[in-house]
Amino acid sequence: MTDSKTQVAVIGAGPGGYAAAFLAADNGMAVTLIDPAENPGGTCLYRGCMPSKSLLHVSRLITEAAEARAWGISFGVPDIDLSALRQWKTHVTNGLTQGLGRLMAQRKITYHRASAAFADPTALILTPDTGQSRRLTFDHAIVATGSSPAVLPLFPEGDFRIWNSTQALALEMIPETLLVVGGGYIGLELGSVYAALGTQVTVVEALPHLLAGADRDLVRFLQKGLTDRFEAILLDTTVTSIKLQEDGVTAEFSGAGAETIANKSFQRVLVAVGRRPHTAGLALENAGVTLDQKGFIRVNDQCRTTADTIFAVGDVAGDPMLAHKAAHDARIAVEAILGKGATGKRAFIPAVVFTDPEVAWVGLTETEAREKKISVETARFPWAASGRAATLGRSDGLTKMIIDPATKHILGVGIVGPGAGELIAEAVLAMEMGATPTDVGHCVHPHPTLSETLKEVADSFDGIATHYYRPKRKP
Ligand code: NAD
């Protein structure tokens, strides 16, 4: 077995892993990045964020073309060339992963297409698909192996009728009917894609509401939009058994929506019930790295594991399982290795669901405040009062702010509406800067834009919003 040595070994080349590898290399360290794929990218680029957002862009185009009828513009029924669409999605993904490959080469990072397992706290065994294993010793290692779709025993894995997000994104066919199990990020995003492509989509969600982490008043707008586009959304409902048919599945349900879909069959089923941290095969026990009760690698505020020289970032190191959280973790871990910066301060991590309308939030939600009995004040600005939203024909939005009644600092912001994912970035900046609504209200926002909804909601808290009347609060 050949031996080599590196300063930093990074296992997994997704947004957490490649961000860590690039930053460590930019700081002059010798870096080895390990992943079985041809180029860096991980789940996000190969079978997650990027392909799904390419397809969501297409679905938005299809639905917007249909909506244009209300403005006097009629297009024909879309003619979908599935093979061309698949090629376009792959073209986007390949362009991005190849770009990362070039950035990695420019930084002189050593890349091994292999799987890694710990031999001890200072060494890894790298096993390629073909060829000999090699031993790599390191000063520091960063585990960034991400997560994989959660499975439900009811649904046989690998069956062509049962999809997880990877199979749904493969875009092999457009089923006539699709049962989506789980009304979270993936179920609603990919459900939207297939509904736009012409599939009759039924969502069953075990909880009494969609998107458990988001505030109800935001989700309400999305649910209304999806109710028009989906065949059915059944809350408080679960699948109790399934029967595989030649080219489909019949299912039995229990809960509130069970009667509505009794005896229905579906050509395909998409199971989207969460993701699980990916630690299998890493032999973490050889390195003294331990897991918490949920199977995440246990880390401290610096992303350091229970082994002093080993760090873990991204999905494998805990919720939220979001690419930008992984990239932020990567910065914390590398700064800790460099012995600089890493204060351990956790940042505000925004969440965005790329449906239509988009739902985005950051910091404290009103629901969480209520559950934890945290006293808050709130302000809301309905997009029905936004000129820009009117010009887009999209008054189906809301911007809200959650404020600390004592300090007047902004504790959270929630937005629903087209482009909410872009708008939330301003809220993140304001919160990181410790801004109050008055600070945001003093910032000049370009007119006419949806960004003004952030200024208006801030002004509305102070009782001075121009386009929305909300009397000043009594002190
Ligand atoms: P999720 O946690 O967002 O949603 C899963 C949903 O399934 C939940 O609402 C849950 O109540 C429901 N559920 C669980 N068991 C069920 C059952 N037996 N029957 C019916 N419903 C059931 O998980 P996801 O949609 O699979 O996505 C996984 C993770 O991937 C997300 O949490 C997110 O972190 C990440 N992700 C993010 C984005 C984005 O940033 N836009 C997009 C996709 C995925």
Coordinates of C-alpha atoms and ligand atoms in Angstrom, one line a residue, residues 53 152 181-187 189 204-207 209 211-212 237-239 272-275 320-322 324 352-354, ligand 1:
K53 CA -33.1 24.7 -9.3
L152 CA -39.2 4.2 5.0
V181 CA -44.7 11.3 0.7
G182 CA -43.5 14.3 2.8
G183 CA -44.5 17.9 2.5
G184 CA -41.1 19.4 3.2
Y185 CA -38.4 21.1 1.0
I186 CA -37.9 18.2 -1.4
G187 CA -41.5 17.1 -1.7
E189 CA -39.9 21.6 -4.8
V204 CA -49.3 13.4 1.8
E205 CA -47.8 15.0 4.9
A206 CA -47.8 13.3 8.3
L207 CA -47.9 16.6 10.2
H209 CA -49.0 21.5 8.1
L211 CA -42.9 23.0 5.8
A212 CA -42.7 22.4 9.6
T237 CA -52.0 11.7 6.5
T238 CA -49.6 8.8 6.2
V239 CA -49.2 5.8 4.0
A272 CA -39.1 12.8 0.6
V273 CA -39.2 12.3 4.4
G274 CA -35.9 13.9 5.4
R275 CA -32.2 13.1 5.1
P320 CA -29.9 22.5 9.3
M321 CA -28.9 20.4 6.3
L322 CA -28.2 23.3 4.0
H324 CA -24.6 27.4 2.8
V352 CA -35.1 29.0 1.4
V353 CA -37.7 26.8 -0.2
F354 CA -37.5 27.4 -4.0
Ligands
NAD1 P1 -37.9 17.8 5.3 O1 -37.5 17.5 6.6 O2 -37.9 19.1 4.7 O3 -39.4 17.3 5.0 C1 -39.8 16.0 5.3 C2 -41.3 16.0 5.6 O4 -41.8 14.6 5.6 C3 -41.7 16.5 6.9 O5 -42.6 17.5 6.8 C4 -42.2 15.3 7.7 O6 -43.2 15.7 8.6 C5 -42.7 14.5 6.6 N1 -42.8 13.0 6.9 C6 -41.9 12.3 7.6 N2 -42.3 11.0 7.6 C7 -43.5 10.9 6.9 C8 -44.4 9.9 6.6 N3 -44.2 8.6 7.0 N4 -45.5 10.2 5.9 C9 -45.7 11.5 5.5 N5 -44.9 12.5 5.8 C10 -43.8 12.2 6.5 O7 -37.1 16.7 4.4 P2 -36.9 16.6 2.8 O8 -37.9 17.4 2.1 O9 -36.7 15.2 2.5 O10 -35.5 17.4 2.6 C11 -34.3 16.9 3.4 C12 -33.5 18.1 3.7 O11 -32.8 18.5 2.5 C13 -34.2 19.3 4.2 O12 -34.4 19.3 5.6 C14 -33.3 20.4 3.8 O13 -32.4 20.6 4.9 C15 -32.5 19.9 2.6 N6 -33.0 20.5 1.4 C16 -32.9 21.8 1.3 C17 -33.4 22.4 0.1 C18 -33.3 23.9 0.0 O14 -32.4 24.5 0.7 N7 -34.1 24.6 -0.8 C19 -34.0 21.7 -0.9 C20 -34.1 20.3 -0.7 C21 -33.6 19.7 0.4

